[in-house]
Amino acid sequence: MTHFSVKSSSHPQIKQNFDLTSFNTLGLPSKAARFVEVSSTDHLLKLHEQAFFKEKLPFVLGGGSNVLLKDYLDIPVLKNSISGKKVIKQDENFVWIEAGAGENWHKLVSWAVEQDFGGIENLALIPGTVGAAPIQNIGAYGVELEQVFESLELFDMRTGKLHTYRREECEFGYRDSIFKRELKGQVIVTKVVLTLTKTNHIIQSSYRSLNDYLREHNITQPVIRDIFDAVVAIRRSKLPDPADLGNAGSFFKNPVVVRSVLEPILREYCDVPYYEMEGELVKIPAGWLIEKAGWKGRRVGNVGTYENQALVIVNHGGATGEEVYEHAMRIKASVKKVFGIDLVPEVNIVQ
Ligand code: EPU
């Protein structure tokens, strides 16, 4: 069960004028003035010794599935490819798994489901890497990463030191954590530890589209494999595969607003979907707002909004970062005009 990589002893190679087109799932043409790929913490320590982090801190790239890159990046780019996954501890009911930040997230989920380890099956097929997962506290179909998160190890680029952050220290929120705020751009996640169930799995099937899917397929007592299969099928039907159509998943966050903002919308559309939050707050799906503002499936030049999920902006081929950004801003202005709601990008816009 252990296949953690042996620490690489080679020196990380710094490349100049490096093409990032195949390193971002929107498929945007982009070049980095300097690029380095690291496959171990040892590589990070060596880069620190070489004063790589001294002048400009690099932009850290994982799977490139949540970024909008401009055509030329004069900050260095560091690709995090630290691999490996293993069980580090277990008792009768739980198992603690450790995974390198550069591991593909979906492969980790598939591996866990194969071992009958429960807790992340609802997060199947989320693109990107293990290291990016805690940064935006990935979530889907009723589950957020923080529910299974134990700790992570990170490398502080300013000091060259490694630190462990436990769940409470990560300050998780909806698509949010301390790594998107105070520590933004300063640290590199090297590995993540998750606590999964071995017995008494908690089956989370109440998310509407998941529940509908299970009912339609007559699955009345789902096990974690059923949830995994259902999530994979739902995502495949709604979200485009970046290999076919460049995209970065949900482009905006679902806005959280006070109830008084929802009232006039409810008067006009009695079927507006929304989720009650704490206090007087409600979360409204941005995809619904964008669709009602007339953007679903609409194309402008090389950029468009996906026909099955208006929250996803797609590159029909040949789009630049600038074009995608302009398209996103048009959508934002339109939703603001129609509903008076400000959409905030979920995708990381790299300037
Ligand atoms: N909707 C529309 N039109 C659209 C899209 C959605 O009316 O074009 C409606 C749906 O009918 C549904 C509601 O909006 O009533 C919610 O839609 P969906 O279940 O597709 O989820 P979402 O809120 O649009 C969020 C996450 C996704 C995640 C899904 C499933 C965010 C920003 N997005 O999308 O995450 O997969 O829930 O849990 O929270 C991502 O972060 O990249 C991502 C894909």
Short mmCIF file of C-alpha atoms and ligand atoms in Angstrom, two decimals:
data_model
loop_
_atom_site.label_atom_id
_atom_site.label_comp_id
_atom_site.label_asym_id
_atom_site.label_seq_id
_atom_site.Cartn_x
_atom_site.Cartn_y
_atom_site.Cartn_z
CA MET A 1 0.00 0.00 0.00
CA THR A 2 3.00 2.27 0.31
CA HIS A 3 4.22 3.98 -2.78
CA PHE A 4 5.79 7.20 -1.63
CA SER A 5 8.49 8.53 -3.90
CA VAL A 6 12.10 8.31 -2.86
CA LYS A 7 13.43 11.83 -2.35
CA SER A 8 14.87 13.05 -5.59
CA SER A 9 18.52 13.95 -5.22
CA SER A 10 18.85 15.69 -8.59
CA HIS A 11 18.90 19.46 -8.86
CA PRO A 12 15.74 21.20 -10.03
CA GLN A 13 16.17 22.56 -13.55
CA ILE A 14 15.30 26.22 -14.13
CA LYS A 15 14.04 26.83 -17.67
CA GLN A 16 13.68 30.17 -19.46
CA ASN A 17 10.75 31.41 -21.55
CA PHE A 18 8.74 28.26 -20.80
CA ASP A 19 5.47 27.52 -22.62
CA LEU A 20 2.57 26.96 -20.17
CA THR A 21 -0.18 26.27 -22.72
CA SER A 22 -0.44 22.60 -21.78
CA PHE A 23 -0.08 23.41 -18.07
CA ASN A 24 -3.45 25.19 -17.71
CA THR A 25 -6.80 23.49 -18.36
CA LEU A 26 -8.26 26.58 -20.04
CA GLY A 27 -5.56 25.94 -22.66
CA LEU A 28 -4.48 29.60 -22.72
CA PRO A 29 -1.24 30.51 -24.44
CA SER A 30 1.14 31.75 -21.78
CA LYS A 31 4.89 31.90 -21.29
CA ALA A 32 6.83 32.08 -18.06
CA ALA A 33 10.09 34.05 -17.95
CA ARG A 34 11.46 31.33 -15.62
CA PHE A 35 9.99 27.92 -14.84
CA VAL A 36 11.00 25.16 -12.46
CA GLU A 37 9.37 21.84 -11.64
CA VAL A 38 9.92 20.37 -8.17
CA SER A 39 9.32 16.74 -7.30
CA SER A 40 10.43 16.70 -3.64
CA THR A 41 10.81 18.93 -0.59
CA ASP A 42 14.52 18.43 -1.13
CA HIS A 43 14.17 20.36 -4.40
CA LEU A 44 12.54 23.24 -2.52
CA LEU A 45 15.36 23.32 0.03
CA LYS A 46 17.92 23.33 -2.79
CA LEU A 47 16.13 26.21 -4.54
CA HIS A 48 16.19 28.10 -1.24
CA GLU A 49 19.95 27.53 -0.94
CA GLN A 50 20.34 28.90 -4.48
CA ALA A 51 18.40 32.05 -3.41
CA PHE A 52 15.65 31.25 -5.94
CA PHE A 53 13.03 32.75 -3.59
CA LYS A 54 15.05 35.86 -2.83
CA GLU A 55 13.96 38.35 -5.50
CA LYS A 56 10.44 37.59 -6.68
CA LEU A 57 8.39 34.81 -5.10
CA PRO A 58 7.22 32.41 -7.80
CA PHE A 59 3.63 31.69 -8.74
CA VAL A 60 2.94 28.09 -7.69
CA LEU A 61 1.15 25.96 -10.24
CA GLY A 62 -0.55 22.65 -9.41
CA GLY A 63 -2.79 21.03 -12.02
CA GLY A 64 -3.47 24.42 -13.64
CA SER A 65 -7.21 23.73 -13.39
CA ASN A 66 -8.23 26.84 -11.50
CA VAL A 67 -6.08 29.56 -13.07
CA LEU A 68 -6.45 32.25 -15.69
CA LEU A 69 -2.98 33.01 -17.04
CA LYS A 70 -2.04 36.10 -19.02
CA ASP A 71 0.16 35.66 -22.10
CA TYR A 72 3.48 36.45 -20.39
CA LEU A 73 4.40 35.95 -16.74
CA ASP A 74 7.47 37.84 -15.61
CA ILE A 75 7.28 36.26 -12.17
CA PRO A 76 8.87 32.80 -12.04
CA VAL A 77 6.51 29.82 -12.14
CA LEU A 78 7.06 26.80 -9.90
CA LYS A 79 5.25 23.59 -10.82
CA ASN A 80 4.55 21.47 -7.76
CA SER A 81 4.95 17.79 -8.73
CA ILE A 82 5.68 16.27 -5.30
CA SER A 83 4.24 12.77 -5.54
CA GLY A 84 3.46 9.76 -3.36
CA LYS A 85 0.63 8.42 -1.26
CA LYS A 86 0.59 6.11 1.74
CA VAL A 87 -1.30 5.08 4.84
CA ILE A 88 0.49 6.57 7.83
CA LYS A 89 -1.75 5.35 10.65
CA GLN A 90 -4.91 3.36 11.22
CA ASP A 91 -7.13 2.07 13.96
CA GLU A 92 -10.27 -0.05 13.89
CA ASN A 93 -12.44 2.65 12.36
CA PHE A 94 -10.21 5.23 10.71
CA VAL A 95 -7.24 5.48 8.40
CA TRP A 96 -4.91 8.43 7.97
CA ILE A 97 -3.55 8.86 4.45
CA GLU A 98 -0.74 11.14 3.39
CA ALA A 99 -0.40 12.33 -0.20
CA GLY A 100 2.16 14.47 -1.99
CA ALA A 101 0.85 17.86 -3.12
CA GLY A 102 1.53 17.13 -6.79
CA GLU A 103 -0.63 13.97 -6.87
CA ASN A 104 -3.70 14.14 -9.09
CA TRP A 105 -6.73 14.66 -6.81
CA HIS A 106 -9.10 12.33 -8.69
CA LYS A 107 -6.54 9.52 -8.71
CA LEU A 108 -6.30 9.82 -4.92
CA VAL A 109 -10.10 9.64 -4.65
CA SER A 110 -10.22 6.54 -6.93
CA TRP A 111 -7.45 4.90 -4.89
CA ALA A 112 -9.32 5.59 -1.62
CA VAL A 113 -12.58 4.17 -3.02
CA GLU A 114 -10.73 1.04 -4.24
CA GLN A 115 -9.47 0.45 -0.67
CA ASP A 116 -12.99 1.13 0.67
CA PHE A 117 -11.78 4.21 2.54
CA GLY A 118 -14.68 6.65 2.88
CA GLY A 119 -15.02 10.42 3.01
CA ILE A 120 -13.87 11.84 -0.33
CA GLU A 121 -16.06 9.90 -2.80
CA ASN A 122 -18.33 12.96 -3.30
CA LEU A 123 -15.23 14.88 -4.43
CA ALA A 124 -14.55 12.56 -7.39
CA LEU A 125 -13.41 14.04 -10.70
CA ILE A 126 -12.55 17.48 -9.30
CA PRO A 127 -9.66 18.51 -11.51
CA GLY A 128 -6.36 19.61 -10.01
CA THR A 129 -3.87 18.39 -7.48
CA VAL A 130 -3.91 17.30 -3.85
CA GLY A 131 -1.92 20.40 -2.84
CA ALA A 132 -4.49 22.76 -4.35
CA ALA A 133 -7.40 21.03 -2.61
CA PRO A 134 -6.99 22.69 0.82
CA ILE A 135 -6.11 26.08 -0.66
CA GLN A 136 -9.65 26.56 -1.90
CA ASN A 137 -11.24 23.96 0.39
CA ILE A 138 -12.65 22.07 -2.60
CA GLY A 139 -16.24 21.02 -2.31
CA ALA A 140 -18.92 19.24 -4.29
CA TYR A 141 -22.17 17.32 -3.81
CA GLY A 142 -22.55 18.14 -0.13
CA VAL A 143 -18.96 17.55 1.02
CA GLU A 144 -16.06 19.95 1.59
CA LEU A 145 -12.44 18.94 2.03
CA GLU A 146 -12.28 20.36 5.56
CA GLN A 147 -14.57 17.53 6.76
CA VAL A 148 -11.81 14.94 6.21
CA PHE A 149 -8.77 17.20 6.50
CA GLU A 150 -6.26 16.42 9.25
CA SER A 151 -3.18 18.52 8.48
CA LEU A 152 -0.77 19.65 5.79
CA GLU A 153 2.91 20.36 5.52
CA LEU A 154 4.03 23.51 3.80
CA PHE A 155 7.25 25.16 2.76
CA ASP A 156 7.54 28.84 3.62
CA MET A 157 9.29 30.50 0.66
CA ARG A 158 10.31 33.51 2.78
CA THR A 159 12.19 31.48 5.39
CA GLY A 160 12.93 28.18 3.63
CA LYS A 161 11.35 26.29 6.55
CA LEU A 162 8.77 23.49 6.63
CA HIS A 163 5.73 23.78 8.92
CA THR A 164 2.70 21.67 9.76
CA TYR A 165 -0.78 23.27 9.73
CA ARG A 166 -3.64 21.49 11.47
CA ARG A 167 -7.26 21.94 10.41
CA GLU A 168 -8.07 24.75 12.88
CA GLU A 169 -5.05 26.72 11.68
CA CYS A 170 -6.16 26.59 8.03
CA GLU A 171 -9.24 28.79 8.69
CA PHE A 172 -11.35 27.00 6.11
CA GLY A 173 -14.45 28.65 4.64
CA TYR A 174 -16.49 28.26 1.45
CA ARG A 175 -13.82 27.92 -1.28
CA ASP A 176 -11.51 29.71 1.12
CA SER A 177 -8.64 29.25 3.58
CA ILE A 178 -5.75 31.14 5.16
CA PHE A 179 -3.71 30.15 2.06
CA LYS A 180 -5.92 32.39 -0.11
CA ARG A 181 -5.61 35.28 2.37
CA GLU A 182 -2.73 35.99 4.82
CA LEU A 183 -0.43 33.31 3.39
CA LYS A 184 -1.31 33.87 -0.26
CA GLY A 185 1.68 33.55 -2.54
CA GLN A 186 4.10 32.87 0.33
CA VAL A 187 3.88 29.14 0.93
CA ILE A 188 3.96 25.87 -1.01
CA VAL A 189 1.92 22.90 0.19
CA THR A 190 4.15 19.82 0.15
CA LYS A 191 1.86 17.11 1.55
CA VAL A 192 -1.64 16.65 2.91
CA VAL A 193 -2.99 14.22 5.53
CA LEU A 194 -6.66 13.15 5.43
CA THR A 195 -8.65 11.09 7.92
CA LEU A 196 -10.93 8.60 6.16
CA THR A 197 -13.35 6.00 7.48
CA LYS A 198 -12.65 2.25 7.32
CA THR A 199 -15.98 1.24 8.82
CA ASN A 200 -19.33 2.99 9.41
CA HIS A 201 -18.94 5.14 6.30
CA ILE A 202 -20.98 8.32 6.33
CA ILE A 203 -22.92 8.31 3.07
CA GLN A 204 -23.70 11.86 1.96
CA SER A 205 -26.41 11.61 -0.67
CA SER A 206 -28.74 14.50 0.11
CA TYR A 207 -27.39 16.95 -2.51
CA ARG A 208 -30.33 17.29 -4.88
CA SER A 209 -28.81 16.13 -8.18
CA LEU A 210 -27.02 13.23 -6.44
CA ASN A 211 -30.18 12.11 -4.69
CA ASP A 212 -32.13 12.33 -7.98
CA TYR A 213 -29.49 10.26 -9.76
CA LEU A 214 -29.55 7.51 -7.12
CA ARG A 215 -33.34 7.38 -7.18
CA GLU A 216 -33.46 7.19 -10.98
CA HIS A 217 -31.00 4.28 -10.85
CA ASN A 218 -32.92 2.49 -8.07
CA ILE A 219 -29.96 2.67 -5.67
CA THR A 220 -31.66 2.73 -2.28
CA GLN A 221 -28.74 1.73 0.00
CA PRO A 222 -25.73 3.41 -1.61
CA VAL A 223 -22.20 2.39 -0.65
CA ILE A 224 -19.22 4.68 -1.24
CA ARG A 225 -18.56 3.14 -4.67
CA ASP A 226 -22.16 4.04 -5.73
CA ILE A 227 -21.65 7.65 -4.62
CA PHE A 228 -18.33 7.80 -6.49
CA ASP A 229 -19.89 6.38 -9.69
CA ALA A 230 -22.89 8.70 -9.43
CA VAL A 231 -20.73 11.82 -8.92
CA VAL A 232 -18.53 10.83 -11.86
CA ALA A 233 -21.61 10.35 -14.08
CA ILE A 234 -23.23 13.66 -13.00
CA ARG A 235 -20.03 15.64 -13.46
CA ARG A 236 -19.39 14.10 -16.89
CA SER A 237 -22.90 15.11 -17.99
CA LYS A 238 -22.66 18.71 -16.74
CA LEU A 239 -19.04 19.74 -16.86
CA PRO A 240 -16.86 19.76 -19.96
CA ASP A 241 -13.68 17.66 -20.02
CA PRO A 242 -10.74 20.09 -20.40
CA ALA A 243 -9.18 17.59 -22.83
CA ASP A 244 -12.10 18.35 -25.22
CA LEU A 245 -12.96 21.94 -24.29
CA GLY A 246 -10.65 24.20 -22.28
CA ASN A 247 -12.20 25.31 -18.98
CA ALA A 248 -11.40 25.88 -15.31
CA GLY A 249 -14.57 24.52 -13.66
CA SER A 250 -16.80 27.04 -11.91
CA PHE A 251 -15.51 30.46 -12.90
CA PHE A 252 -17.28 32.37 -10.10
CA LYS A 253 -18.16 31.55 -6.50
CA ASN A 254 -21.83 31.16 -5.63
CA PRO A 255 -22.70 34.53 -4.07
CA VAL A 256 -23.79 34.69 -0.44
CA VAL A 257 -26.24 37.57 0.07
CA VAL A 258 -28.61 38.87 2.71
CA ARG A 259 -32.18 37.62 2.36
CA SER A 260 -33.50 41.05 1.31
CA VAL A 261 -31.50 40.68 -1.94
CA LEU A 262 -33.26 37.38 -2.66
CA GLU A 263 -36.82 38.68 -2.05
CA PRO A 264 -37.29 40.62 -5.33
CA ILE A 265 -35.76 37.69 -7.27
CA LEU A 266 -38.19 35.29 -5.57
CA ARG A 267 -41.12 37.52 -6.54
CA GLU A 268 -40.14 37.26 -10.20
CA TYR A 269 -38.88 33.63 -10.22
CA CYS A 270 -40.60 31.48 -7.60
CA ASP A 271 -38.32 28.56 -8.54
CA VAL A 272 -34.96 30.29 -7.89
CA PRO A 273 -32.69 27.69 -6.20
CA TYR A 274 -30.97 28.88 -3.02
CA TYR A 275 -29.45 27.49 0.18
CA GLU A 276 -30.07 28.89 3.66
CA MET A 277 -26.87 29.92 5.44
CA GLU A 278 -26.27 31.17 8.97
CA GLY A 279 -28.17 34.26 10.11
CA GLU A 280 -30.02 36.14 7.40
CA LEU A 281 -27.75 34.89 4.64
CA VAL A 282 -28.59 32.81 1.57
CA LYS A 283 -26.36 31.34 -1.15
CA ILE A 284 -27.68 31.62 -4.72
CA PRO A 285 -26.14 29.50 -7.52
CA ALA A 286 -24.15 31.78 -9.80
CA GLY A 287 -24.90 29.40 -12.69
CA TRP A 288 -28.62 30.11 -12.32
CA LEU A 289 -28.05 33.91 -12.21
CA ILE A 290 -25.80 33.75 -15.29
CA GLU A 291 -28.33 31.62 -17.18
CA LYS A 292 -31.21 33.98 -16.34
CA ALA A 293 -29.06 36.93 -17.44
CA GLY A 294 -28.98 35.25 -20.86
CA TRP A 295 -25.45 33.87 -20.97
CA LYS A 296 -25.88 30.10 -20.98
CA GLY A 297 -24.29 28.56 -24.06
CA ARG A 298 -23.52 32.02 -25.49
CA ARG A 299 -20.30 32.46 -27.43
CA VAL A 300 -18.34 35.65 -28.10
CA GLY A 301 -15.40 35.05 -30.44
CA ASN A 302 -13.29 32.19 -29.08
CA VAL A 303 -14.82 32.26 -25.60
CA GLY A 304 -18.19 31.06 -24.39
CA THR A 305 -20.30 29.95 -21.50
CA TYR A 306 -20.88 26.18 -21.36
CA GLU A 307 -24.18 24.94 -22.75
CA ASN A 308 -24.90 22.59 -19.80
CA GLN A 309 -23.59 24.73 -16.91
CA ALA A 310 -23.49 28.50 -17.23
CA LEU A 311 -20.95 28.84 -14.42
CA VAL A 312 -18.23 27.34 -16.62
CA ILE A 313 -16.42 29.56 -19.11
CA VAL A 314 -14.96 27.64 -22.03
CA ASN A 315 -12.21 28.22 -24.56
CA HIS A 316 -13.60 27.16 -27.95
CA GLY A 317 -10.04 27.25 -29.28
CA GLY A 318 -7.52 30.01 -29.76
CA ALA A 319 -8.69 32.21 -26.85
CA THR A 320 -6.24 34.35 -24.90
CA GLY A 321 -6.28 35.05 -21.16
CA GLU A 322 -7.34 38.59 -21.95
CA GLU A 323 -10.39 37.38 -23.94
CA VAL A 324 -11.47 35.02 -21.16
CA TYR A 325 -11.10 37.81 -18.62
CA GLU A 326 -13.17 40.21 -20.76
CA HIS A 327 -15.89 37.58 -21.18
CA ALA A 328 -15.98 37.03 -17.42
CA MET A 329 -16.25 40.77 -16.80
CA ARG A 330 -19.14 41.06 -19.29
CA ILE A 331 -20.98 38.32 -17.41
CA LYS A 332 -20.23 39.98 -14.08
CA ALA A 333 -21.55 43.36 -15.30
CA SER A 334 -24.66 41.74 -16.72
CA VAL A 335 -25.53 39.86 -13.51
CA LYS A 336 -24.93 43.05 -11.55
CA LYS A 337 -27.30 44.95 -13.84
CA VAL A 338 -30.08 42.35 -13.82
CA PHE A 339 -29.92 41.18 -10.19
CA GLY A 340 -27.77 43.77 -8.39
CA ILE A 341 -25.43 40.96 -7.27
CA ASP A 342 -21.63 41.08 -7.48
CA LEU A 343 -20.03 37.87 -8.72
CA VAL A 344 -16.53 37.14 -7.43
CA PRO A 345 -14.22 34.89 -9.49
CA GLU A 346 -13.39 31.54 -7.98
CA VAL A 347 -10.63 31.04 -10.52
CA ASN A 348 -7.24 32.47 -9.60
CA ILE A 349 -6.49 35.33 -12.00
CA VAL A 350 -2.70 35.48 -12.32
CA GLN A 351 -1.56 39.00 -13.20
N1 EPU B 1 -28.16 26.06 -12.42
C1 EPU B 1 -28.88 26.67 -13.42
N2 EPU B 1 -28.24 26.94 -14.59
C2 EPU B 1 -26.93 26.64 -14.81
C3 EPU B 1 -26.20 26.03 -13.77
C4 EPU B 1 -26.83 25.75 -12.57
O1 EPU B 1 -30.07 26.95 -13.27
O2 EPU B 1 -26.46 26.90 -15.91
C5 EPU B 1 -28.85 25.69 -11.16
C6 EPU B 1 -29.03 24.17 -11.07
O3 EPU B 1 -30.20 23.75 -11.71
C7 EPU B 1 -29.09 23.93 -9.59
C8 EPU B 1 -28.18 25.01 -9.03
O4 EPU B 1 -28.05 26.01 -10.05
O5 EPU B 1 -30.40 24.17 -9.09
C9 EPU B 1 -26.81 24.47 -8.62
O6 EPU B 1 -26.17 23.89 -9.76
P1 EPU B 1 -25.09 22.72 -9.61
O7 EPU B 1 -25.63 21.60 -8.79
O8 EPU B 1 -24.59 22.40 -10.97
O9 EPU B 1 -23.95 23.35 -8.71
P2 EPU B 1 -23.24 24.79 -8.68
O10 EPU B 1 -23.70 25.50 -7.45
O11 EPU B 1 -23.41 25.50 -9.98
C10 EPU B 1 -21.26 23.98 -7.22
C11 EPU B 1 -19.78 24.07 -7.25
C12 EPU B 1 -19.19 23.04 -8.22
C13 EPU B 1 -19.65 21.67 -7.77
C14 EPU B 1 -21.19 21.63 -7.75
C15 EPU B 1 -21.74 20.34 -7.20
C16 EPU B 1 -19.21 26.38 -6.73
C17 EPU B 1 -18.70 27.69 -7.25
N3 EPU B 1 -19.36 25.40 -7.63
O12 EPU B 1 -21.71 24.37 -8.51
O13 EPU B 1 -17.79 23.09 -8.12
O14 EPU B 1 -19.18 20.65 -8.64
O15 EPU B 1 -21.68 22.68 -6.87
O16 EPU B 1 -21.56 20.28 -5.84
O17 EPU B 1 -19.48 26.27 -5.52
C18 EPU B 1 -15.84 24.10 -9.06
O18 EPU B 1 -15.66 24.60 -7.96
O19 EPU B 1 -15.05 24.28 -10.02
C19 EPU B 1 -17.03 23.27 -9.26
C20 EPU B 1 -17.32 22.74 -10.44
#
